[in-house]
Tab-separated table of C-alpha atoms and ligand atoms in Angstrom:
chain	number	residue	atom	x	y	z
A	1	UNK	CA	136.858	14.946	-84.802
A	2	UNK	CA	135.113	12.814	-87.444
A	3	UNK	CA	137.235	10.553	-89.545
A	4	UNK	CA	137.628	11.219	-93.313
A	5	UNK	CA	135.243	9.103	-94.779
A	6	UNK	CA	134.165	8.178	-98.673
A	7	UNK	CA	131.288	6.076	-98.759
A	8	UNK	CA	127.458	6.577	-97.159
A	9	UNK	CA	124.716	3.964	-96.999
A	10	UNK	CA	121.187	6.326	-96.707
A	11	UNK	CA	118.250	4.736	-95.069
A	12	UNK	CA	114.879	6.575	-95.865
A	13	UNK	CA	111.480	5.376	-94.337
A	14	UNK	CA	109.770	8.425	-93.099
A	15	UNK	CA	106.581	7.942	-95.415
A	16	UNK	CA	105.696	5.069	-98.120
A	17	UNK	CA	108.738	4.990	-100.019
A	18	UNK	CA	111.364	2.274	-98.233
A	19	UNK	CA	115.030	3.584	-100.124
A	20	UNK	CA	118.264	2.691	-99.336
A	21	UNK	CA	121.208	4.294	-101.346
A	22	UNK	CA	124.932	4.221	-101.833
A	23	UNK	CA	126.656	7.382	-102.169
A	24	UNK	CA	130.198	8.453	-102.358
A	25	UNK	CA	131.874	11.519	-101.416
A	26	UNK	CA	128.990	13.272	-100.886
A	27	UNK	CA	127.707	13.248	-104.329
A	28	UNK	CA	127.881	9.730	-106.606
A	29	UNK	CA	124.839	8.085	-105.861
A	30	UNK	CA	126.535	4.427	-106.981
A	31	UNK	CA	123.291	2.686	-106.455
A	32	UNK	CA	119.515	3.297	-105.329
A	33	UNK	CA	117.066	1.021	-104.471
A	34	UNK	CA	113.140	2.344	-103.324
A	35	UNK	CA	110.286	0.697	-103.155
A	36	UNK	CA	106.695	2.551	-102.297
A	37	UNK	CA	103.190	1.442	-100.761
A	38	UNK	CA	101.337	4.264	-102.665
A	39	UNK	CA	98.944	1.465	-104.242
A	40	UNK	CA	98.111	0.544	-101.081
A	41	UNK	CA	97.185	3.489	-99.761
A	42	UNK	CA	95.525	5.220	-102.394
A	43	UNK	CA	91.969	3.317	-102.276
A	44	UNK	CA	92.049	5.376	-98.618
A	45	UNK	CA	92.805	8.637	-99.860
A	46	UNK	CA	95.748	9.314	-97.666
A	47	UNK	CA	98.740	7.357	-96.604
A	48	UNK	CA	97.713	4.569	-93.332
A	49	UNK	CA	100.666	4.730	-91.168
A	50	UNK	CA	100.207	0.530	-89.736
A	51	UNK	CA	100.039	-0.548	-93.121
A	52	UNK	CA	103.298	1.760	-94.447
A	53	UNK	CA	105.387	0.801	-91.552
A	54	UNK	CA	104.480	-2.793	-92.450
A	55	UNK	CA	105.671	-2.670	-96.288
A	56	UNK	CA	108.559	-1.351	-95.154
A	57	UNK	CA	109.846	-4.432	-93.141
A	58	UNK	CA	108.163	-6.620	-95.972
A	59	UNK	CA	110.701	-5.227	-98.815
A	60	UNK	CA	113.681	-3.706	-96.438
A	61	UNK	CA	115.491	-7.547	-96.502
A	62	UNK	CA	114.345	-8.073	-100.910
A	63	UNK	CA	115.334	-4.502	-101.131
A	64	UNK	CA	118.985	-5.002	-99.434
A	65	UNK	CA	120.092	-7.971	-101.308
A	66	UNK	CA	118.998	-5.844	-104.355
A	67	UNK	CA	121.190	-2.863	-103.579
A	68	UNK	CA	124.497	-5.090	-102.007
A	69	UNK	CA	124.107	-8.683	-103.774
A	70	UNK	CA	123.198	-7.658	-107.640
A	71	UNK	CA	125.713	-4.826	-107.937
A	72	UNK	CA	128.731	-6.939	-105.775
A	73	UNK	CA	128.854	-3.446	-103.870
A	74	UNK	CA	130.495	-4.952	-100.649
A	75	UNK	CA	129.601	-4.161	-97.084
A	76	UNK	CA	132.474	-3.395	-95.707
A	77	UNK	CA	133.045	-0.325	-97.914
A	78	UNK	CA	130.548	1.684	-96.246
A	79	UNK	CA	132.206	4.342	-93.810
A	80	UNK	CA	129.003	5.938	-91.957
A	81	UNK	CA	125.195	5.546	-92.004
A	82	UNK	CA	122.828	8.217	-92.329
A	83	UNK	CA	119.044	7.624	-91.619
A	84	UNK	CA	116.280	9.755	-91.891
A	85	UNK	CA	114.803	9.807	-88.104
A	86	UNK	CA	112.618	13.289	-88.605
A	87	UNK	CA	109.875	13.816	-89.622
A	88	UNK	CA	107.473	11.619	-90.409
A	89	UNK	CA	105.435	9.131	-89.525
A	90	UNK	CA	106.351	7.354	-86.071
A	91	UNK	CA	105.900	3.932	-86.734
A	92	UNK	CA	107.797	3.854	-90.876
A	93	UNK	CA	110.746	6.006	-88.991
A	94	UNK	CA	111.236	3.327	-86.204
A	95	UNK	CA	111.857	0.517	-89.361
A	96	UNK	CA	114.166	2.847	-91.136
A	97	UNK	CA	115.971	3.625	-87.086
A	98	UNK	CA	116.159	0.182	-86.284
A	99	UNK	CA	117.816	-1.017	-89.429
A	100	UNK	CA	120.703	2.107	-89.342
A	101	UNK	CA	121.290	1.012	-85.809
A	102	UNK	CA	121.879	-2.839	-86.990
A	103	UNK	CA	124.361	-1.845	-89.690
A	104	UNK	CA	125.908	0.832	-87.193
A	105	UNK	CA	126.434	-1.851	-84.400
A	106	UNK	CA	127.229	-5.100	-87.163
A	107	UNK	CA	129.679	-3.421	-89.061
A	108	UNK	CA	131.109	-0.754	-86.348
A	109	UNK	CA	130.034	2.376	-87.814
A	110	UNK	CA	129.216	6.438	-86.936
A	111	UNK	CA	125.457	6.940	-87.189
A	112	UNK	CA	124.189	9.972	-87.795
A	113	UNK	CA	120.353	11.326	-88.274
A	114	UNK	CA	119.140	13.163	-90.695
A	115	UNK	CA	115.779	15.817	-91.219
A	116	UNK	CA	114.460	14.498	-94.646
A	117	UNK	CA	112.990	17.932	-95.341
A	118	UNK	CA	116.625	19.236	-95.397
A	119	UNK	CA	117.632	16.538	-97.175
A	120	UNK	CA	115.341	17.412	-100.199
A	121	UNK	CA	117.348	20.607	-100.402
A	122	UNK	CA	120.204	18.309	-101.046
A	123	UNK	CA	119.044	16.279	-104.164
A	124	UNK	CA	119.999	18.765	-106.779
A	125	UNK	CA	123.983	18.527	-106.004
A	126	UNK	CA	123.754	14.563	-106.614
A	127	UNK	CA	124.972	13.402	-109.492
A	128	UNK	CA	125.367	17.003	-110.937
A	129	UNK	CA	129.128	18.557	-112.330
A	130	UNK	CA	127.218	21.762	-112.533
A	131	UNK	CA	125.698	21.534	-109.130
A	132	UNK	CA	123.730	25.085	-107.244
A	133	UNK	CA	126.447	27.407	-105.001
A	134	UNK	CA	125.818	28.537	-102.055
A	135	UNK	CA	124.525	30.662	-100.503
A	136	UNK	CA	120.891	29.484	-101.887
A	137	UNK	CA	117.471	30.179	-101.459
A	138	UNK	CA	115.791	27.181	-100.636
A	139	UNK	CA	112.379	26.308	-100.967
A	140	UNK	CA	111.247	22.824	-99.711
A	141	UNK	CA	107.257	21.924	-100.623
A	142	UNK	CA	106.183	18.317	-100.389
A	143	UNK	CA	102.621	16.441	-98.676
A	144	UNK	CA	103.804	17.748	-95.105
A	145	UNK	CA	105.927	20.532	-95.640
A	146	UNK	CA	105.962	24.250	-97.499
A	147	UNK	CA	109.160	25.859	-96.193
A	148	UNK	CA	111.247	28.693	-97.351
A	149	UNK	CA	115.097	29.084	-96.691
A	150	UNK	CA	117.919	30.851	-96.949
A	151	UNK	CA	121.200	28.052	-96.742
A	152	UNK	CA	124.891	29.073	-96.280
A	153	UNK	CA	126.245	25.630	-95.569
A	154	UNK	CA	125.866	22.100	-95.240
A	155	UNK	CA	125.105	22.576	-91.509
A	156	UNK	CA	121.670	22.399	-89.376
A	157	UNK	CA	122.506	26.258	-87.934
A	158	UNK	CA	123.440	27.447	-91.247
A	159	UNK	CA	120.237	26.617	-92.718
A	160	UNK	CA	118.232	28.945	-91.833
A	161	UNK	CA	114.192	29.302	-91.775
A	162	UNK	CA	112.505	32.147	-93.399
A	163	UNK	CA	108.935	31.207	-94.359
A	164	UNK	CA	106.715	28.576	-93.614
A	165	UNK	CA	102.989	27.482	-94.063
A	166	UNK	CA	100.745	28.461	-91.164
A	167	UNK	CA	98.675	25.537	-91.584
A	168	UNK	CA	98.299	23.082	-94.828
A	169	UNK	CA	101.387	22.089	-96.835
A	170	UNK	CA	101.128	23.040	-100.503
A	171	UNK	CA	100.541	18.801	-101.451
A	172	UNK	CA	98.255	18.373	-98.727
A	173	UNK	CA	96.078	21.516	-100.536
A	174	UNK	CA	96.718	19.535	-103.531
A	175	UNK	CA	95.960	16.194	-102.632
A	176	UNK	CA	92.600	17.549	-100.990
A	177	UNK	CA	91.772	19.491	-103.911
A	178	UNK	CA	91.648	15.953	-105.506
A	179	UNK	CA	89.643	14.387	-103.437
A	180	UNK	CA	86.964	16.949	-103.515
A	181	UNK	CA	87.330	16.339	-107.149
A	182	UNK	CA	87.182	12.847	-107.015
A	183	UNK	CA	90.649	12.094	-108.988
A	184	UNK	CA	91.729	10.215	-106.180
A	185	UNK	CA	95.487	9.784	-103.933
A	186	UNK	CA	98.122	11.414	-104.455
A	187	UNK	CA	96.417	14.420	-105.719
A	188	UNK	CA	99.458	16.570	-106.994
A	189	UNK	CA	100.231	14.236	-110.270
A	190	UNK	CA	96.706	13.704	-111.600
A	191	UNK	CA	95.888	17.704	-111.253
A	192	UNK	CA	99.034	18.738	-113.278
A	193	UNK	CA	97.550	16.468	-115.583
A	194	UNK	CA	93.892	17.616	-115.727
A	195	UNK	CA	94.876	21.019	-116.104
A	196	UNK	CA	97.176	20.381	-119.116
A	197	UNK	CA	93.595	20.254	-120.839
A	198	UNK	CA	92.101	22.664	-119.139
A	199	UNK	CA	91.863	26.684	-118.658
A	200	UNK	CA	92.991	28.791	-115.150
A	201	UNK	CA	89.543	30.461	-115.631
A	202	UNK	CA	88.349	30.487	-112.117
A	203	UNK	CA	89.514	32.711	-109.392
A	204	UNK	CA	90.531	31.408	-106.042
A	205	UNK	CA	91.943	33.627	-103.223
A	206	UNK	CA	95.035	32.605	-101.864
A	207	UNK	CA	97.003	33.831	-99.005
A	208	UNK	CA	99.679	36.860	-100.607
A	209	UNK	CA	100.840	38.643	-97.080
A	210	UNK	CA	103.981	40.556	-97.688
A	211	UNK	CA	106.042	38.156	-95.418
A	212	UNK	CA	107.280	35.051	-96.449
A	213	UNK	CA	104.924	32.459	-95.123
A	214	UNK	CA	102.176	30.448	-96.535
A	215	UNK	CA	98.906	29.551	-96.275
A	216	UNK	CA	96.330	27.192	-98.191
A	217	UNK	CA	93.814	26.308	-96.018
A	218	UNK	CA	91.429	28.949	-97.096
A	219	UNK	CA	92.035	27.972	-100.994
A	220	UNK	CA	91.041	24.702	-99.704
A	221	UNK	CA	87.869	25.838	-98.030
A	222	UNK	CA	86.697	27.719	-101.130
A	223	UNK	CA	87.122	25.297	-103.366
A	224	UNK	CA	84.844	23.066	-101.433
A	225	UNK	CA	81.794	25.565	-101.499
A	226	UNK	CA	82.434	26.294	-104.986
A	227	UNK	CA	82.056	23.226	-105.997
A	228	UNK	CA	78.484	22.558	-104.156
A	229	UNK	CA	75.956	22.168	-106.677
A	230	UNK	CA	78.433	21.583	-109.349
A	231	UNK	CA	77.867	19.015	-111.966
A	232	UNK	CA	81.688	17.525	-112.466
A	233	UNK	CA	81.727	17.194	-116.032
A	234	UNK	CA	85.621	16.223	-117.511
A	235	UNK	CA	85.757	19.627	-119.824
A	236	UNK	CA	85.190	21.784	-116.010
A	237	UNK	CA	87.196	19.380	-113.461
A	238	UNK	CA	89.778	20.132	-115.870
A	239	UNK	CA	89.604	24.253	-115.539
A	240	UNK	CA	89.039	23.888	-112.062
A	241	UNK	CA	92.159	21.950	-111.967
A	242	UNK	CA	94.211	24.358	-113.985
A	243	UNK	CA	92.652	27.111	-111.876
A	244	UNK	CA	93.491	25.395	-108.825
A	245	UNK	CA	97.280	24.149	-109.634
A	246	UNK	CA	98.418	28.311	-110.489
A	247	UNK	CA	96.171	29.988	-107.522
A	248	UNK	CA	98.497	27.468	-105.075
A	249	UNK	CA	101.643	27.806	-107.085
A	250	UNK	CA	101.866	31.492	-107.722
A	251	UNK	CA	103.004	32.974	-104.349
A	252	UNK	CA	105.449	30.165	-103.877
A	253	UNK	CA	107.148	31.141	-107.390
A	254	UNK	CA	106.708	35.014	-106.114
A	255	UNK	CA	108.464	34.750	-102.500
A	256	UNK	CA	110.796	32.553	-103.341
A	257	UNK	CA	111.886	34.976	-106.188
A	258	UNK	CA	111.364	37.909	-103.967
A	259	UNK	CA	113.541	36.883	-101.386
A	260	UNK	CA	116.533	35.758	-104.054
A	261	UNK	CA	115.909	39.417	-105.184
A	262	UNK	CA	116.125	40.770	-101.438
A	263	UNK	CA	118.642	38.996	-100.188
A	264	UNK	CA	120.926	39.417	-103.527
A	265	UNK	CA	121.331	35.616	-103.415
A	266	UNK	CA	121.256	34.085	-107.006
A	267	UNK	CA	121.288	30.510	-106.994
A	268	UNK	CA	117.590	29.113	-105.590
A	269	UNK	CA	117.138	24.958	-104.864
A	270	UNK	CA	113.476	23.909	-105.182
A	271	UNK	CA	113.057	20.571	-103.828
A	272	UNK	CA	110.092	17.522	-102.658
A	273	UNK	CA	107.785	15.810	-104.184
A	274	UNK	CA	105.750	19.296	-105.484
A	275	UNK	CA	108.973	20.157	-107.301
A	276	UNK	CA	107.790	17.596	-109.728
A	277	UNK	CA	105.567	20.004	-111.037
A	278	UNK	CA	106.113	20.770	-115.060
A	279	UNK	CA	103.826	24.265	-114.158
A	280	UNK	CA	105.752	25.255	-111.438
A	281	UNK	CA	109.121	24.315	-112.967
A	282	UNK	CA	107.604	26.740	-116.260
A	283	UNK	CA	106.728	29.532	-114.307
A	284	UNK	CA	110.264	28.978	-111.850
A	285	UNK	CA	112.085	29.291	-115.490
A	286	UNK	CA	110.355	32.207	-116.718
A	287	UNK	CA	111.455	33.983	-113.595
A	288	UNK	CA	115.218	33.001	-113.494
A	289	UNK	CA	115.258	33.825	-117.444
A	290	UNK	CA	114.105	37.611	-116.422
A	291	UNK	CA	116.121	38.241	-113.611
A	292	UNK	CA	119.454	36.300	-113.847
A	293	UNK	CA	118.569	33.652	-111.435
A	294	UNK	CA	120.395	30.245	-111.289
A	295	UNK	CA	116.993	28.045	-110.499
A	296	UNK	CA	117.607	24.331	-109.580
A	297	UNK	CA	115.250	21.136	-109.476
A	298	UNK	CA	116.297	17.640	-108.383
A	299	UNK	CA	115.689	14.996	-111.745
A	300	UNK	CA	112.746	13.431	-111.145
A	301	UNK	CA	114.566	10.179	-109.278
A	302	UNK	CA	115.301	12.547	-106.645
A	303	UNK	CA	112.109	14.451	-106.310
A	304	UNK	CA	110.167	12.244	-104.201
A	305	UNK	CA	110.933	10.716	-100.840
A	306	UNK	CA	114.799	8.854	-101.744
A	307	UNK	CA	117.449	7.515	-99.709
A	308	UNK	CA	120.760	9.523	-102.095
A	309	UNK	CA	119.423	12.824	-100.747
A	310	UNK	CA	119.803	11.121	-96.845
A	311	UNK	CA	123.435	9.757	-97.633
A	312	UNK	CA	124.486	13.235	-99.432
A	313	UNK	CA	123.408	15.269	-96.541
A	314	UNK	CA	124.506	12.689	-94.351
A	315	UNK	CA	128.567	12.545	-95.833
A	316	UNK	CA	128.287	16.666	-95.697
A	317	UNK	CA	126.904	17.479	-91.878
A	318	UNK	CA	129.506	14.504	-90.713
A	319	UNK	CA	132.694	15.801	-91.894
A	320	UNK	CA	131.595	18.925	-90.298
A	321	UNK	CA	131.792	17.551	-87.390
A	322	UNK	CA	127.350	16.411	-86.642
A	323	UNK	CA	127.629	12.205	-85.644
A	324	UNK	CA	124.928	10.579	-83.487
A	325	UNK	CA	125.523	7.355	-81.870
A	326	UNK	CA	123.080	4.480	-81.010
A	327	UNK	CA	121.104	6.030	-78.554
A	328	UNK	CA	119.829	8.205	-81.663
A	329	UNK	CA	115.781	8.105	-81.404
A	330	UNK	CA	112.781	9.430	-83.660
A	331	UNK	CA	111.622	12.545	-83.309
A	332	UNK	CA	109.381	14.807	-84.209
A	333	UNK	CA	110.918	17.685	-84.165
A	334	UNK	CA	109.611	20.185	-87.601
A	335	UNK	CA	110.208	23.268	-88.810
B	401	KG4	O1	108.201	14.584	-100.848
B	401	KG4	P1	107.050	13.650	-100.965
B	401	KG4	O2	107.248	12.372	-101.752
B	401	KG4	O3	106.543	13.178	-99.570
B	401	KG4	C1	106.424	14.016	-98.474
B	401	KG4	O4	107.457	14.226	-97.787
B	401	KG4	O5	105.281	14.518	-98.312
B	401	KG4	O6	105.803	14.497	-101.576
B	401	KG4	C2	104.516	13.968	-101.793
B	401	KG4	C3	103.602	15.099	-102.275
B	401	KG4	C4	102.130	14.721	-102.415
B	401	KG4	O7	101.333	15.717	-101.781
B	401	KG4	C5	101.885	14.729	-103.933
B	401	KG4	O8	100.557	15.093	-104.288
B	401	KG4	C6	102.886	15.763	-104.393
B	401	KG4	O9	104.033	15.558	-103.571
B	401	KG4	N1	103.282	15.590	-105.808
B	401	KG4	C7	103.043	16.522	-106.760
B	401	KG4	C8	103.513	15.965	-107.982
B	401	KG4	N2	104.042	14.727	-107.713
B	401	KG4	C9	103.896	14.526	-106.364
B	401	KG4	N3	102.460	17.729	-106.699
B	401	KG4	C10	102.336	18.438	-107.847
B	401	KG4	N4	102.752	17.973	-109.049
B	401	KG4	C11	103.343	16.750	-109.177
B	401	KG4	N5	103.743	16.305	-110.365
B	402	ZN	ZN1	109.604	14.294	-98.483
């Protein structure tokens, strides 16, 4: 059985953001360090996996001295590490692996592994004396992932999968959408923007089966024939933007809600980098204001790609009883 344990160092490399994080008991994020390569990337229109895996070993030593040296938080305090090692890009996870491992073997410590798309689930209960109960509804929606759950612990089998997307993830629609538009990488940010100033005066079809899966390739797709022939003046990128942003956000407001309302489960966690969203986090508050729901976003810190989220989850699936040990490898396992 798995020792008592107080304090987590999380490792999180799966993308462009490098974070490492102290967290204690589970839920005091004490410090946070993250660095991204988004600049890097964005003249490509999409993240370059070589040149991500690369920043990350450029800033993992600058970023470690940061987190351990400036704040005199010492080593030797840390009980357990807890790395993200799925899913995500190979060559950024490897970084992230082989630096857990070096702390787990230097300093003697449990390892254990950690699915960063769970993890997102986890970001609301940091930091939070009001945190969500469980049994939740979770829904995670990020550049890679749309998933919808239902979670009744802090345990890989007791979160379990209830909807997915059959092909695009809801920031992949949006960060196409963008580039059709010509905003630019990522996509997600500068649409909520554009379609502050703009009207939802366009129609585009969306997937709306009665189950609880997703799908946005088709948007996608029509969006790129209406816009043949189309003179991109500011006053219509913006409608189409505004148009765009609720056609994708609608059904993942509706199921969510629909399975909170079917299940009889009250408290709902909406978490990665989409949950950033001010439209979605509107129309998510309308919702639990009609119906009695308890709806919960991470802060902002915590919405994109972070190490706290790793450590929290981390700390709860290890005093279950979940440890790896140093044969732990990447994988890429996915919902
Ligand atoms: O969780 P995340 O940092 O990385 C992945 O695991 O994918 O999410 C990145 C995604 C991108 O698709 C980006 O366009 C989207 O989150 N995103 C947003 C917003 N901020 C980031 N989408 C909509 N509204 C935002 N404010
Ligand atoms: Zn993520």
């Amino acid at each position: 059985m798995p020792m008592r344990i107080n304090r987590v160092l999380g490792i999180e490399t799966s993308c462009d953001e490098t974070s490492f994080a102290v967290v204690d008991a589970g839920r005091r994020v004490v410090r946070q360090v993250l660095a991204s390569s988004l600049e890097f990337h964005s003249r490509y229109g999409g993240i370059i996996p070589e040149i991500a895996a690369r920043r990350h070993i450029e800033v993992l030593s600058p970023l470690l001295v940061d987190l351990f040296e400036r704040d005199g938080i010492a080593v030797e305090t840390i009980d357990l590490v807890a790395v993200t090692n799925r899913p995500g890009l190979a060559p950024s996870l490897l970084v992230g692996l082989a630096c857990a491992k070096a702390f787990s073997l230097g300093l003697g410590l449990d390892i254990v592994g950690i699915d960063h798309t769970l993890a997102h689930l986890y970001a609301p209960f940091l930091d939070n004396p009001d945190p969500p109960r469980m049994p939740f509804v979770g829904l995670v929606i990020s550049g890679g992932h749309t998933l919808l759950f239902v979670v009744r612990d802090w345990h890989p089998e007791a979160m379990e999968l209830v909807g997915k997307t059959k092909d695009d993830a809801v920031g992949e629609a949006l960060d196409k959408a963008a580039r059709l538009l010509g905003l630019g990488y990522p996509g997600g940010p500068v649409i909520e923007k554009k379609a502050l100033q703009g009207s939802p005066r366009f129609e585009f079809p969306v997937y709306r089966g009665g189950d609880y899966d997703f799908s946005f390739s088709g948007v996608k797709t029509a969006l790129l024939y209406f816009l043949k022939d189309k003179e991109l003046s500011e006053g219509f990128v913006c409608d189409v933007c505004a148009s765009f942003q609720k056609a994708v956000m609608e059904p993942l407001v509706d199921k969510t809600i629909r399975l909170a309302r079917e299940t009889g489960i009250r408290d709902v966690v909406v978490g990665g980098g989409v949950s950033a969203n001010r439209y979605l986090r509107e129309r998510f508050q309308e919702a639990e204001e009609g119906l009695g729901l308890r709806i919960h976003f991470p802060p902002m810190r915590y919405c994109l790609d972070n190490a706290a989220m790793v450590a929290g989850l981390g700390y709860q699936w290890y005093v279950r009883g979940i440890k790896d040990d140093l044969h732990l490898s990447i994988s890429s396992r996915r919902f």
